[in-house]
Structure formats: structure tokens, C-alpha cells
Coordinates of C-alpha atoms and ligand atoms in Angstrom, one line a residue:
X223 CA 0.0 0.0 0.0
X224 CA 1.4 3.0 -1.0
X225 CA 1.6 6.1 1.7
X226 CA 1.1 10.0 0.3
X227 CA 2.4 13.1 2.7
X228 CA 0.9 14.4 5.2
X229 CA -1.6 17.2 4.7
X230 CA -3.6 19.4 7.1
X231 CA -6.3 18.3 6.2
X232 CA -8.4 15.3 4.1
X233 CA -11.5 15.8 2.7
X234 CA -14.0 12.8 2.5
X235 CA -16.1 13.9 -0.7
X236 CA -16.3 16.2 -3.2
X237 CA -20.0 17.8 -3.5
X238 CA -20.3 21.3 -3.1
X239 CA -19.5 21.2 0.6
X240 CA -16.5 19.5 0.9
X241 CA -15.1 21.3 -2.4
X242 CA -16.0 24.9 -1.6
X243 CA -14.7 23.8 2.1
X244 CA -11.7 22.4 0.0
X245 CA -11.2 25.6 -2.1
X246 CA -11.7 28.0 1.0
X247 CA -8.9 26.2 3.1
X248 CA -6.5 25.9 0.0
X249 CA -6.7 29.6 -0.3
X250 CA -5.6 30.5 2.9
X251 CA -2.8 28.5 3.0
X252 CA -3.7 25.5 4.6
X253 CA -2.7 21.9 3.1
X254 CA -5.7 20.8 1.6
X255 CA -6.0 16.6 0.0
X256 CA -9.4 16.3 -1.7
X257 CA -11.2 12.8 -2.3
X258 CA -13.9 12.3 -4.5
X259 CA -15.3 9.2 -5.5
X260 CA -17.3 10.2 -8.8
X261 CA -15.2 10.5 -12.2
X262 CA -18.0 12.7 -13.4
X263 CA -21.2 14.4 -11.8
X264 CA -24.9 13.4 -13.2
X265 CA -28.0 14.6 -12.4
X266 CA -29.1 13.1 -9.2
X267 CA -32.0 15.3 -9.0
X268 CA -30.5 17.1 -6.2
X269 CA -30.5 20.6 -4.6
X270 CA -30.2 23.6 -7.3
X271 CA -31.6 26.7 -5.2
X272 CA -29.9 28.3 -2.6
X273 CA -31.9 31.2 -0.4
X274 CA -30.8 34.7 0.1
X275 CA -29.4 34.0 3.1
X276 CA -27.3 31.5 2.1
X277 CA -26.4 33.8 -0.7
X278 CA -25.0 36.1 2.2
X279 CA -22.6 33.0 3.2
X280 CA -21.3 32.9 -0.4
X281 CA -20.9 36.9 -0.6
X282 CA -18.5 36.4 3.1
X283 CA -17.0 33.5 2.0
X284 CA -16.0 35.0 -1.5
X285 CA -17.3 32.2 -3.6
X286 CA -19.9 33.9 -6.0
X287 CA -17.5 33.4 -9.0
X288 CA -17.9 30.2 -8.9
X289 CA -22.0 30.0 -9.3
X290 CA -21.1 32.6 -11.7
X291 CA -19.0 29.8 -13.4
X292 CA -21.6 27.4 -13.3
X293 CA -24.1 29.2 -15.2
X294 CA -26.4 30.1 -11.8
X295 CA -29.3 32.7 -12.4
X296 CA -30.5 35.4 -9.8
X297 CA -34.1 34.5 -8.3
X298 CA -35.7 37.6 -7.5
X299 CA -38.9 36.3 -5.7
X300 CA -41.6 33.5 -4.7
X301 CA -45.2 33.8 -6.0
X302 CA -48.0 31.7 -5.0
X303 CA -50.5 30.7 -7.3
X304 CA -54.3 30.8 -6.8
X305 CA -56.9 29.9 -9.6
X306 CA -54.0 28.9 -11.8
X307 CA -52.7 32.0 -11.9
X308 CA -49.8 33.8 -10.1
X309 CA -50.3 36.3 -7.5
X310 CA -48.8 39.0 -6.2
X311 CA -44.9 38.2 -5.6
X312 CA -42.6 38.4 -2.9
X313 CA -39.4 40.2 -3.7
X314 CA -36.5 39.0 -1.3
X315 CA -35.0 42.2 -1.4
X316 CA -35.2 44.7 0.9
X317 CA -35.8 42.4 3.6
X318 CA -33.2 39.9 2.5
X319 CA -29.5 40.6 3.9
X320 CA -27.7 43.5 2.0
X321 CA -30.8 43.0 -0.4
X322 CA -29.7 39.8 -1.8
X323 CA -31.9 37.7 -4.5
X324 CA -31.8 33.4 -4.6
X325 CA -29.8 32.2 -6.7
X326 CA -30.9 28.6 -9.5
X327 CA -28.3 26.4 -10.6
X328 CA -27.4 23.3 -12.1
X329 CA -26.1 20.9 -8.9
X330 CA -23.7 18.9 -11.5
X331 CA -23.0 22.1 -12.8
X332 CA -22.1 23.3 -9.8
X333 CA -20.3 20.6 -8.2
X334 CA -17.8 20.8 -11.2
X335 CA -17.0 24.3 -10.8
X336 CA -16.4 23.8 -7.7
X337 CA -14.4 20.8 -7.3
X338 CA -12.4 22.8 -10.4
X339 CA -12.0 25.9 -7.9
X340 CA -10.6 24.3 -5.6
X341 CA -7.6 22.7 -7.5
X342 CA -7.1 26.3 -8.6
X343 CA -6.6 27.2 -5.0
X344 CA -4.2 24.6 -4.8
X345 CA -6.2 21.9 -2.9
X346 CA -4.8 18.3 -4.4
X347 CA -7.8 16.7 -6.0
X348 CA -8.0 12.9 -6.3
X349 CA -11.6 11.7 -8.1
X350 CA -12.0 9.3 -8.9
X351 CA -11.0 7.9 -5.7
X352 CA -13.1 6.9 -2.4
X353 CA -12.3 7.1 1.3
X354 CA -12.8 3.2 2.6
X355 CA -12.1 4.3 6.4
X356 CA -10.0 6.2 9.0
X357 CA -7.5 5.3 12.0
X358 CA -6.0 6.8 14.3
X359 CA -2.8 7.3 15.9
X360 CA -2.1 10.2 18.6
X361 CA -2.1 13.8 17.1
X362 CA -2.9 12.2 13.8
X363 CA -5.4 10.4 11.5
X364 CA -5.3 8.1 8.7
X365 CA -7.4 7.6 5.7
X366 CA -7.4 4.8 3.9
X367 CA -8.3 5.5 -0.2
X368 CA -9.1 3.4 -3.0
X369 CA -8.9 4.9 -6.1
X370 CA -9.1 2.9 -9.2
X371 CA -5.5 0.9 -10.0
X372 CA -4.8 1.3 -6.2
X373 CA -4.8 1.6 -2.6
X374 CA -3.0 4.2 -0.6
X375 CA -3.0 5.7 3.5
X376 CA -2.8 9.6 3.9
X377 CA -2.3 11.2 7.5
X378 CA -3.8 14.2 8.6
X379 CA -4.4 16.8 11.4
X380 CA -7.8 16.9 10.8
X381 CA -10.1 14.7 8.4
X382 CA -13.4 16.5 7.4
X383 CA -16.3 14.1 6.3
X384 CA -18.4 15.5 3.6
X385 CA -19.6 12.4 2.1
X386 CA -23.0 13.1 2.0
X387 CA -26.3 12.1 4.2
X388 CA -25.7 8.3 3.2
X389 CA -22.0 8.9 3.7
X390 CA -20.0 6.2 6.1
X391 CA -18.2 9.3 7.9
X392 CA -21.2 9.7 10.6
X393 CA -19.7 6.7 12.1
X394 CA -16.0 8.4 12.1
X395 CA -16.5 10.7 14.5
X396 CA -17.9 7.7 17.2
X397 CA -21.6 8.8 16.6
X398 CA -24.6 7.1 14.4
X399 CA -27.1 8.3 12.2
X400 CA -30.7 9.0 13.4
X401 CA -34.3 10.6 11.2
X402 CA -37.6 11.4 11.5
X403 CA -40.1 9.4 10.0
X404 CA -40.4 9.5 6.1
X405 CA -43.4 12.0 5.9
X406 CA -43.9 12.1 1.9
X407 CA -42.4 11.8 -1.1
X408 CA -40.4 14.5 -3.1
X409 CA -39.9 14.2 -6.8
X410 CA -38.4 16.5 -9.5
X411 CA -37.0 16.7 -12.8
X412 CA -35.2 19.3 -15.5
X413 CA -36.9 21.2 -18.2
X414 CA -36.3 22.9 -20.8
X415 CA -39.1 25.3 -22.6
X416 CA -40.1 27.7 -19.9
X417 CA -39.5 31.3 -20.5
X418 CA -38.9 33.6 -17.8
X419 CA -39.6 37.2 -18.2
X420 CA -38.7 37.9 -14.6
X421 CA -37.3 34.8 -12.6
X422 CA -39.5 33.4 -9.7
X423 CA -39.7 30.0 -7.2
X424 CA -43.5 29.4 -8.7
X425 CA -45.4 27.6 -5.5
X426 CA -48.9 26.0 -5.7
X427 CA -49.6 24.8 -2.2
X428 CA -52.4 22.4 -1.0
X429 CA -53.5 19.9 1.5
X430 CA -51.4 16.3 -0.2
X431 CA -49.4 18.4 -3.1
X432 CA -47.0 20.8 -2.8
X433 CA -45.7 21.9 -6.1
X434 CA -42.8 24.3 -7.3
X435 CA -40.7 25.2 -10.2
X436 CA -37.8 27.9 -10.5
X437 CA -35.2 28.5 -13.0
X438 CA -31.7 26.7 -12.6
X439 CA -29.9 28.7 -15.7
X440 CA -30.6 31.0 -19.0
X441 CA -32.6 28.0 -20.6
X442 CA -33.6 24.9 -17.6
X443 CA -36.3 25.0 -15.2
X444 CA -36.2 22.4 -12.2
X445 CA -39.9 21.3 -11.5
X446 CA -40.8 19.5 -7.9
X447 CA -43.7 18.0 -6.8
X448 CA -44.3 16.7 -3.2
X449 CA -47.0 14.2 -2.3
X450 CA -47.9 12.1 0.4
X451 CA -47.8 8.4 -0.2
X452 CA -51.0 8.2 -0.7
X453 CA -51.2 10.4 -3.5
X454 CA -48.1 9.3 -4.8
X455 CA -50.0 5.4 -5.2
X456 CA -52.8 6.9 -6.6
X457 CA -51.7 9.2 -9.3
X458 CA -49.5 6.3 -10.3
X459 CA -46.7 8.9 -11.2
X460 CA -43.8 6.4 -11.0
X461 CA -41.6 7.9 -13.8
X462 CA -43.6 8.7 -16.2
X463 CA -42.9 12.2 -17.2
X464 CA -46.3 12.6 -19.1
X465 CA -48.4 11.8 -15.4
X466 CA -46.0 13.9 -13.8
X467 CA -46.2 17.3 -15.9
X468 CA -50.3 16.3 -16.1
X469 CA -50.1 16.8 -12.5
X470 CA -48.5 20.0 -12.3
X471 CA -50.2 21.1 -15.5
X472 CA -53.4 21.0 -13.1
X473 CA -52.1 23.5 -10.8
X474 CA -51.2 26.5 -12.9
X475 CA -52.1 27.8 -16.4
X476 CA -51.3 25.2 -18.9
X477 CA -49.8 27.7 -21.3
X478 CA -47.1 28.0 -19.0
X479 CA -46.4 24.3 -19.5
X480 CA -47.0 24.1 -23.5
X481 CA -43.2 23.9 -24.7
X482 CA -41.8 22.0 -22.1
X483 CA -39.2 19.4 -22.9
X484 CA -37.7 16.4 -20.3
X485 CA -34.3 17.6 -20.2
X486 CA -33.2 15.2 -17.0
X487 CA -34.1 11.9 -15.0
X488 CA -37.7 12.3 -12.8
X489 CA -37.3 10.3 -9.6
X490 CA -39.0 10.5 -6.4
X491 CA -37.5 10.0 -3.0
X492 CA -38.8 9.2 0.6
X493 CA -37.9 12.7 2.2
X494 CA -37.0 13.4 6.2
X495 CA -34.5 14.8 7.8
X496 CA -31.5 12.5 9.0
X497 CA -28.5 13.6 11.4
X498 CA -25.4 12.5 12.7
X499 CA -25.5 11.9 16.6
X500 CA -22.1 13.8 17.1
X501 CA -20.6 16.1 14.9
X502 CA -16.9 16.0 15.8
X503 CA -14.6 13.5 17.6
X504 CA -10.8 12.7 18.2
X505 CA -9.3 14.5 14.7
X506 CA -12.8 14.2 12.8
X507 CA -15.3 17.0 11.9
X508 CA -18.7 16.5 9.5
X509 CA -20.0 19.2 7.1
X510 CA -22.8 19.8 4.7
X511 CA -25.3 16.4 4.2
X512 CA -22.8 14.6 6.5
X513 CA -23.3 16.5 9.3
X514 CA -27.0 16.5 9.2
X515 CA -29.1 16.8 6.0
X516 CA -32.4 18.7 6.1
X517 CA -36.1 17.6 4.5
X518 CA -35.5 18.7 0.8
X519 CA -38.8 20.3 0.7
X520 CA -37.9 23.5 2.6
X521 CA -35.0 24.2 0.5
X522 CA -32.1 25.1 2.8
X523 CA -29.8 22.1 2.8
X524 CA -27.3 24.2 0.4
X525 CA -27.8 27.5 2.6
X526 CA -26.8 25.7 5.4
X527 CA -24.0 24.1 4.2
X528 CA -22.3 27.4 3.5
X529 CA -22.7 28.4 7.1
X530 CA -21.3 25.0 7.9
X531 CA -18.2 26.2 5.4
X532 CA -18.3 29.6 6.9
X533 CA -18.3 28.9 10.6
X534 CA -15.5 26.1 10.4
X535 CA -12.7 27.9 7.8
X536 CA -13.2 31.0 9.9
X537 CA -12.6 29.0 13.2
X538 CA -9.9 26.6 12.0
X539 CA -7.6 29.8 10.6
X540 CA -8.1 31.8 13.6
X541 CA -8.1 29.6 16.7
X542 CA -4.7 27.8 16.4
X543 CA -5.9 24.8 19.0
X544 CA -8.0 23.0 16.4
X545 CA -10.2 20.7 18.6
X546 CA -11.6 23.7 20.6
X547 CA -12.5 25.2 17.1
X548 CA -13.9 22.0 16.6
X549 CA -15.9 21.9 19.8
X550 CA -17.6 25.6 18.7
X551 CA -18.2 24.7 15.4
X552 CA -20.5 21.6 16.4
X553 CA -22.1 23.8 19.1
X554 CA -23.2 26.5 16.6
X555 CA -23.9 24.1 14.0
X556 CA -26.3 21.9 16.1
X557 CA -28.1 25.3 17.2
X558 CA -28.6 26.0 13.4
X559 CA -29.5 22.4 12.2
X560 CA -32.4 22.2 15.8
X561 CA -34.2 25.7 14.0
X562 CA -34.2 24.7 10.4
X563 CA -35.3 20.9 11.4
X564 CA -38.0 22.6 13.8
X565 CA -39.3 24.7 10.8
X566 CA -39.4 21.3 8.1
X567 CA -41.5 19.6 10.8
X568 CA -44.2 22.6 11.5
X569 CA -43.7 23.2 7.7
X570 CA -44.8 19.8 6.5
X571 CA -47.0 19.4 9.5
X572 CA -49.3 22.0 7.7
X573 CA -48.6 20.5 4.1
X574 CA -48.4 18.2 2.3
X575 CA -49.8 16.8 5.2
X576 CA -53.7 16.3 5.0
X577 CA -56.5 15.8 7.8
X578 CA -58.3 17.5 10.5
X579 CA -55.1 18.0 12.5
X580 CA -53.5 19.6 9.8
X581 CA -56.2 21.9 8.6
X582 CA -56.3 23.2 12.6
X583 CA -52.5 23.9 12.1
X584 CA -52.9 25.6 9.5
X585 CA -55.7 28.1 10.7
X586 CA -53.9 28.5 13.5
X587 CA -50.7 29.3 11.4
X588 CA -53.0 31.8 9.2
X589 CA -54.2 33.3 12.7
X590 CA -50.5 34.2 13.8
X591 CA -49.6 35.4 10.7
X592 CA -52.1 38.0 11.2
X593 CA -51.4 38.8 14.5
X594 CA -47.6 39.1 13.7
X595 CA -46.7 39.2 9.6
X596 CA -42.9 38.3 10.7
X597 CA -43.5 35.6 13.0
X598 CA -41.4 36.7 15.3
X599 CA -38.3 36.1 12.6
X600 CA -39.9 32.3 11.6
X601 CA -41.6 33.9 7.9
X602 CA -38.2 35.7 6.9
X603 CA -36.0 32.2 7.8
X604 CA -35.2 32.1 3.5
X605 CA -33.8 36.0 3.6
X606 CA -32.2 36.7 6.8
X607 CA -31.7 33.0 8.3
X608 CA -31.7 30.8 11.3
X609 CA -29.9 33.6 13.6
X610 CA -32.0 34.8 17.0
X611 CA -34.9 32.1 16.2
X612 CA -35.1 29.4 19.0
X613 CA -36.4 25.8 18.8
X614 CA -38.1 25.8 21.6
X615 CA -42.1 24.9 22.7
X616 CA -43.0 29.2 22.7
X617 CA -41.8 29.2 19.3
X618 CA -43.4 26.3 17.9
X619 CA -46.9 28.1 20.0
X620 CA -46.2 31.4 18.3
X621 CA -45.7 29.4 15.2
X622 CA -49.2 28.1 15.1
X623 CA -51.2 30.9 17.3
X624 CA -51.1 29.4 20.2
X625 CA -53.0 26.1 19.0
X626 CA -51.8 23.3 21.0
Ligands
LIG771 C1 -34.8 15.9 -4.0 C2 -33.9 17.0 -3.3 C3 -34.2 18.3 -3.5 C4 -33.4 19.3 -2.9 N1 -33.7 20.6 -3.0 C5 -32.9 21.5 -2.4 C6 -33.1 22.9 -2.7 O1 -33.9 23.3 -3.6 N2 -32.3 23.8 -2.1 C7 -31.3 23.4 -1.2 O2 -30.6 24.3 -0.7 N3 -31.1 22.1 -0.9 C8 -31.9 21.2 -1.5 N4 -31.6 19.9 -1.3 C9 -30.5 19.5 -0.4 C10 -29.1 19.6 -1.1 O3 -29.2 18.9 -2.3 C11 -28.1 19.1 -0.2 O4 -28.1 19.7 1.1 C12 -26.7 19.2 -0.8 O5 -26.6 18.6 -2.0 C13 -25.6 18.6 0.2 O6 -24.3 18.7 -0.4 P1 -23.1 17.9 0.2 O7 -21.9 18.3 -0.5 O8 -23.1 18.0 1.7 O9 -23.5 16.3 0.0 P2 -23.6 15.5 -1.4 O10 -24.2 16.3 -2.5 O11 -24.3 14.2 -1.0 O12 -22.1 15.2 -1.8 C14 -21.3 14.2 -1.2 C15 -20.2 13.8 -2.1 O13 -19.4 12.8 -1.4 C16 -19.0 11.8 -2.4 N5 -18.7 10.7 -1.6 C17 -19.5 9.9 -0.8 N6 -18.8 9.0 -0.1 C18 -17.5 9.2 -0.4 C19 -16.3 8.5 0.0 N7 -16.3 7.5 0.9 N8 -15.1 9.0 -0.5 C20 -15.1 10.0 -1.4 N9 -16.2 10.6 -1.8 C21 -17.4 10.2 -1.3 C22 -20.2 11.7 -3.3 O14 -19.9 11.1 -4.5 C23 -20.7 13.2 -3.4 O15 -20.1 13.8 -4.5 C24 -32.3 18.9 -2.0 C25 -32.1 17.5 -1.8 C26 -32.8 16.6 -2.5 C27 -32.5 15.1 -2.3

């Protein structure tokens, strides 16, 4: 088995967290070895929206240029549709931080730039190539990586787990995996043939369907569709892109719909969210999906992955004792992962969920709203983000007006 250098730091996986983390690192000097187990991304029908607050985190960590290289598009709003048609938007900006829009993009788009980015920063990049599993020994750690023709160990100071929500690194820090309940079903696929005048996340919202399409670049629209398993059996969707766009096609003005051409896979996927039980040990720190990956639904898995960036390069390059800047990182990171987890449950709670106890959630919701239009922070959660909003019983009260 042949052993590489040591490196500050090994990355397990190269999606857009542990690549930007990667390119971040590289850039301020810090000895970065990059492991990726694709040869090439595909369309895995994965994240491609990233709120205004998470937008912020790119703008601090100085990453825009690479969305820029990956062909994103600026989102400048959400409208809901009633009676098929649109009505009135919200614009992100002013409330959103610094006035910032969403932005769309491809996520194998993406995850190329950005895997490019960081060899340009000087990160070593080895794809493809997977991480099989980590020792340790004192001050240091060991991974062990197959790549194609052969097997090799690197040490590190620090190894960084970024493999995903399915990824073996929840078990490297001496923690498990634990989720909710599967709640519905989320599926989605890329289009081509919609035209956007001015570009919008398009929601139609009801009691078993939740249904929204944005733009991802200059010419591709993603399209999901969330139903609860009963309504997943009983349209019979399976794959069948025909039932699928019939199905949305029922929601808003067909016209919108007329040119639209398959231009990916459609797959649906059991959605919930699923966390690791400790998010750093002896030498070992999880990011991104590996750290804890949020119900798709909501939309915040890729904002919060930038935070995750954010919060740990700025701790590791200023506190010099790295397993202290471990120890905050986790903290913070746990605080943001318990609001954002709070808000999928009351969010799906209300929809697609269906029933009596729904509907009273949702009154209840509607009733709060009124009192308080912000929420007390909760309704501006995709501009200005988690910070200030607690997970606590008097949130989740104020959340629903007080019903129980
Ligand atoms: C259907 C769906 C819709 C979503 N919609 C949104 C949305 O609209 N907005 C949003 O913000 N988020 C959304 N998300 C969430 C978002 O996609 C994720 O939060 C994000 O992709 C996580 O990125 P990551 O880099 O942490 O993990 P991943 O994208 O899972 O990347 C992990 C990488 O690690 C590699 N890998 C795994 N094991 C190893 C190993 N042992 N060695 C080396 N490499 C390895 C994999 O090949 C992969 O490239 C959605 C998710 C789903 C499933």
C-alpha cells in the first residue's frame, strides 16, 4: 500500500460542501488533500436553489464566481398561485441581507465548478477515488483511499467528512445516524421550454401536493412535486414524465407548460430529515449532508451548508488549537441544524400533510400570521436565516397561534 504526505487536512467527498470547504482552506494556506469518489457528476435530481441568506454566506466566503461559473441565475422572488394564476410576488429584497436575490443552478454544474476551484486554489484533488475508512494514531489520523488501480493511506491533522447524508463518515466521528419518519415523497426533474420574463420560485400549495418550479440557468427550469404516499399510489406517477407534468399542469395555467421538454431523469425520493449523533470526535469534523441533511422540501440544505463552510474555515484559521475550534463549530452548528429541522416539521406538519389536524395547524398558522406578519423572525427564515430564532415549545406556540 502506498503512503502520500501528510496534509492538514483530508477531505472525504467532493460535492459542493466539501469542495468549496476544500477551495476555502486551499486559499488560505492550509494543506488541503481532496477525495472524490465520482469520475463525473450526473443529475441526481438534487438541490439547485440556494436562499438569500445563504447567498449572504457565499458573498463572506467569497465564492460567488464560482455560481457565476456554473451558469447560476439570480431569483428575484416567490409567487403563490391561486386559480391557476400567479399572485402577487414576494421580492426578497429589501428584507433579505444586504438585499440579496436566490440564486438557481445546475447541482452537477455546480459541483464541477467547484471541485475545479478548488484545484485552482491549490487543494490536491483525487476523483476518482473513495475514502474506505480512517485510523488513528495520537495527534494524527489516517485515511485509507481506494482509487481505481490502487490503494493508498494519507495522515492528517484533521479529516473532514463530507460524504453526504448516506456517507460512512457519521460513524468516524464515534456517533450514528438518526431521522424522523419519512413524511412524503419529493420528486423533480429538469426542463427545458419555460420562459422567464422575470425569474421566480413558482409555488402551488395544497392539502397532499405541494408543487414548485424555479429556473436553474438561462434555458432549464427544475420542477418538484411533493405528495404524500397516498397520493403518490394513486396518481401512479412512477416515472412517467407525461403523469408527472399532467399533474402539475393541473395547478397552474397550462400555457405556461405548453413547450416543455424532459431535459433530465424524474425520480421520487422518501424525504425526512436525518442527522449525525455527534458532529466531531478525536481529529474528525462533518460538514454539509454529512453533518445532518435537512427535509428537501424546505429548500435550505445548500444554505446551510455554507454556514457550515463559513463557521469552520473561519474557526480553523483563527483559533490555532483546532479541537476547541472544533468543539464551537458543532455547538453553533447543532443550534442551526435544531431551527431549520423545527421549521421542516411545522412546515410539512401544515402540508403536504392532510386531515383534521393539519387543517387546525394551518388556521392556527394563518391566525398568527395576522397577529404578527414576521413571525417573530420564523416567515423571513429564507432572507435573513436561522440567527436569533429558537427551537423551543413558545416558538413552535407562536408558530401556530397558540394552538396546541
Ligand atoms: C430531491 C432533493 C431536492 C433538494 N432541493 C434543495 C433545494 O432546492 N435547495 C437546497 O438548498 N437544498 C436542496 N436539497 C439538499 C441539497 O441537495 C443538499 O443539502 C446538498 O446537495 C448537500 O451537499 P453535500 O456536498 O453536503 O453532499 P452530497 O451532495 O451528497 O455530496 C457528497 C459527495 O461525497 C462523495 N462521496 C460519498 N462517499 C464518499 C467517500 N467515501 N469517499 C469519497 N467521496 C465520497 C459523493 O460522490 C458526493 O459527491 C435537496 C435535496 C434533495 C434530495
Amino acid at each position: 500500500m502506498k503512503s502520500q504526505d501528510a496534509y492538514d487536512i483530508v477531505i472525504a467527498g467532493g460535492g459542493i460542501a466539501g469542495s468549496l470547504f476544500a477551495g476555502v482552506m486551499a486559499r488560505a494556506g492550509v494543506g488541503v488533500f481532496l477525495i472524490e469518489k465520482e469520475a463525473r457528476f450526473r443529475d441526481r435530481i438534487r438541490g439547485e436553489s440556494i436562499f438569500p441568506w445563504g447567498v449572504a454566506e457565499v458573498m463572506r466566503l467569497g465564492v460567488r464566481e464560482v455560481f457565476d461559473r456554473a451558469g447560476a441565475v439570480e431569483i428575484v422572488g416567490l409567487r403563490s398561485f391561486e386559480d391557476r394564476q400567479p399572485a402577487d410576488p414576494y421580492y426578497w429584497a429589501p428584507d433579505s441581507i444586504d438585499s440579496l436575490p436566490m440564486l438557481g443552478f445546475e447541482h452537477p454544474r455546480l459541483q464541477e465548478a467547484a471541485i475545479a476551484w478548488a484545484a485552482e486554489q491549490g487543494a490536491t484533488v483525487a476523483r476518482p477515488a473513495k475514502v474506505t475508512d480512517i485510523d488513528r494514531d495520537g495527534q494524527h489520523q489516517t485515511a485509507r483511499i481506494q482509487s481505481r488501480d490502487e490503494q493508498m493511506t494519507t495522515r492528517a491533522r484533521l479529516i473532514v467528512g463530507a460524504d453526504g447524508k448516506t456517507g460512512a463518515s457519521r460513524r468516524w466521528t464515534g456517533g450514528s445516524s438518526r431521522s424522523d419518519p419519512k413524511h412524503h415523497l419529493l420528486g423533480g426533474v429538469l426542463v427545458g421550454g419555460i420562459d422567464w420574463p422575470e425569474r421566480f420560485v413558482d409555488m402551488v400549495s395544497n392539502p397532499g401536493r405541494v408543487n414548485y418550479w424555479f429556473p436553474v440557468s438561462t434555458d432549464r427550469t427544475r420542477i418538484f412535486l411533493a405528495l404524500t404516499p397516498e397520493q403518490h399510489a394513486e396518481t401512479a406517477i412512477a416515472s412517467s414524465f407525461e403523469r408527472f407534468m399532467a399533474l402539475v399542469g393541473e395547478e397552474a395555467s397550462a400555457d405556461r407548460f405548453a413547450m416543455v421538454e424532459q431535459a433530465g431523469p424524474l425520480g421520487f425520493f422518501p424525504n425526512q430529515c436525518t442527522w449525525a449523533t455527534q458532529l466531531a470526535g478525536p481529529g474528525v469534523v462533518l460538514i454539509g449532508d454529512a453533518a445532518g441533511s435537512l427535509d428537501p422540501t424546505q429548500g435550505h440544505g445548500t444554505s446551510h451548508l455554507m454556514r457550515d463552510i463559513r463557521v469552520l474555515s473561519d474557526m480553523l484559521t483563527t483559533e490555532s488549537h483546532w479541537p476547541r475550534a472544533l468543539e464551537i463549530y458543532a455547538r453553533q452548528r447543532q443550534e442551526t441544524y435544531d431551527v431549520l429541522r423545527a421549521f421542516d416539521r411545522w412546515m410539512v406538519a401544515m402540508r403536504p400533510a392532510t386531515g383534521d389536524e393539519a387543517a387546525r395547524l394551518r388556521e392556527g398558522h394563518l391566525r398568527a400570521i395576522d397577529a404578527d406578519p414576521a413571525l417573530g423572525g420564523w416567515r423571513m427564515l429564507s432572507s435573513r436565516g436561522p440567527d436569533g430564532l429558537r427551537a423551543d415549545e413558545a416558538s413552535r406556540r407562536h408558530f401556530f397561534g397558540d394552538a396546541r
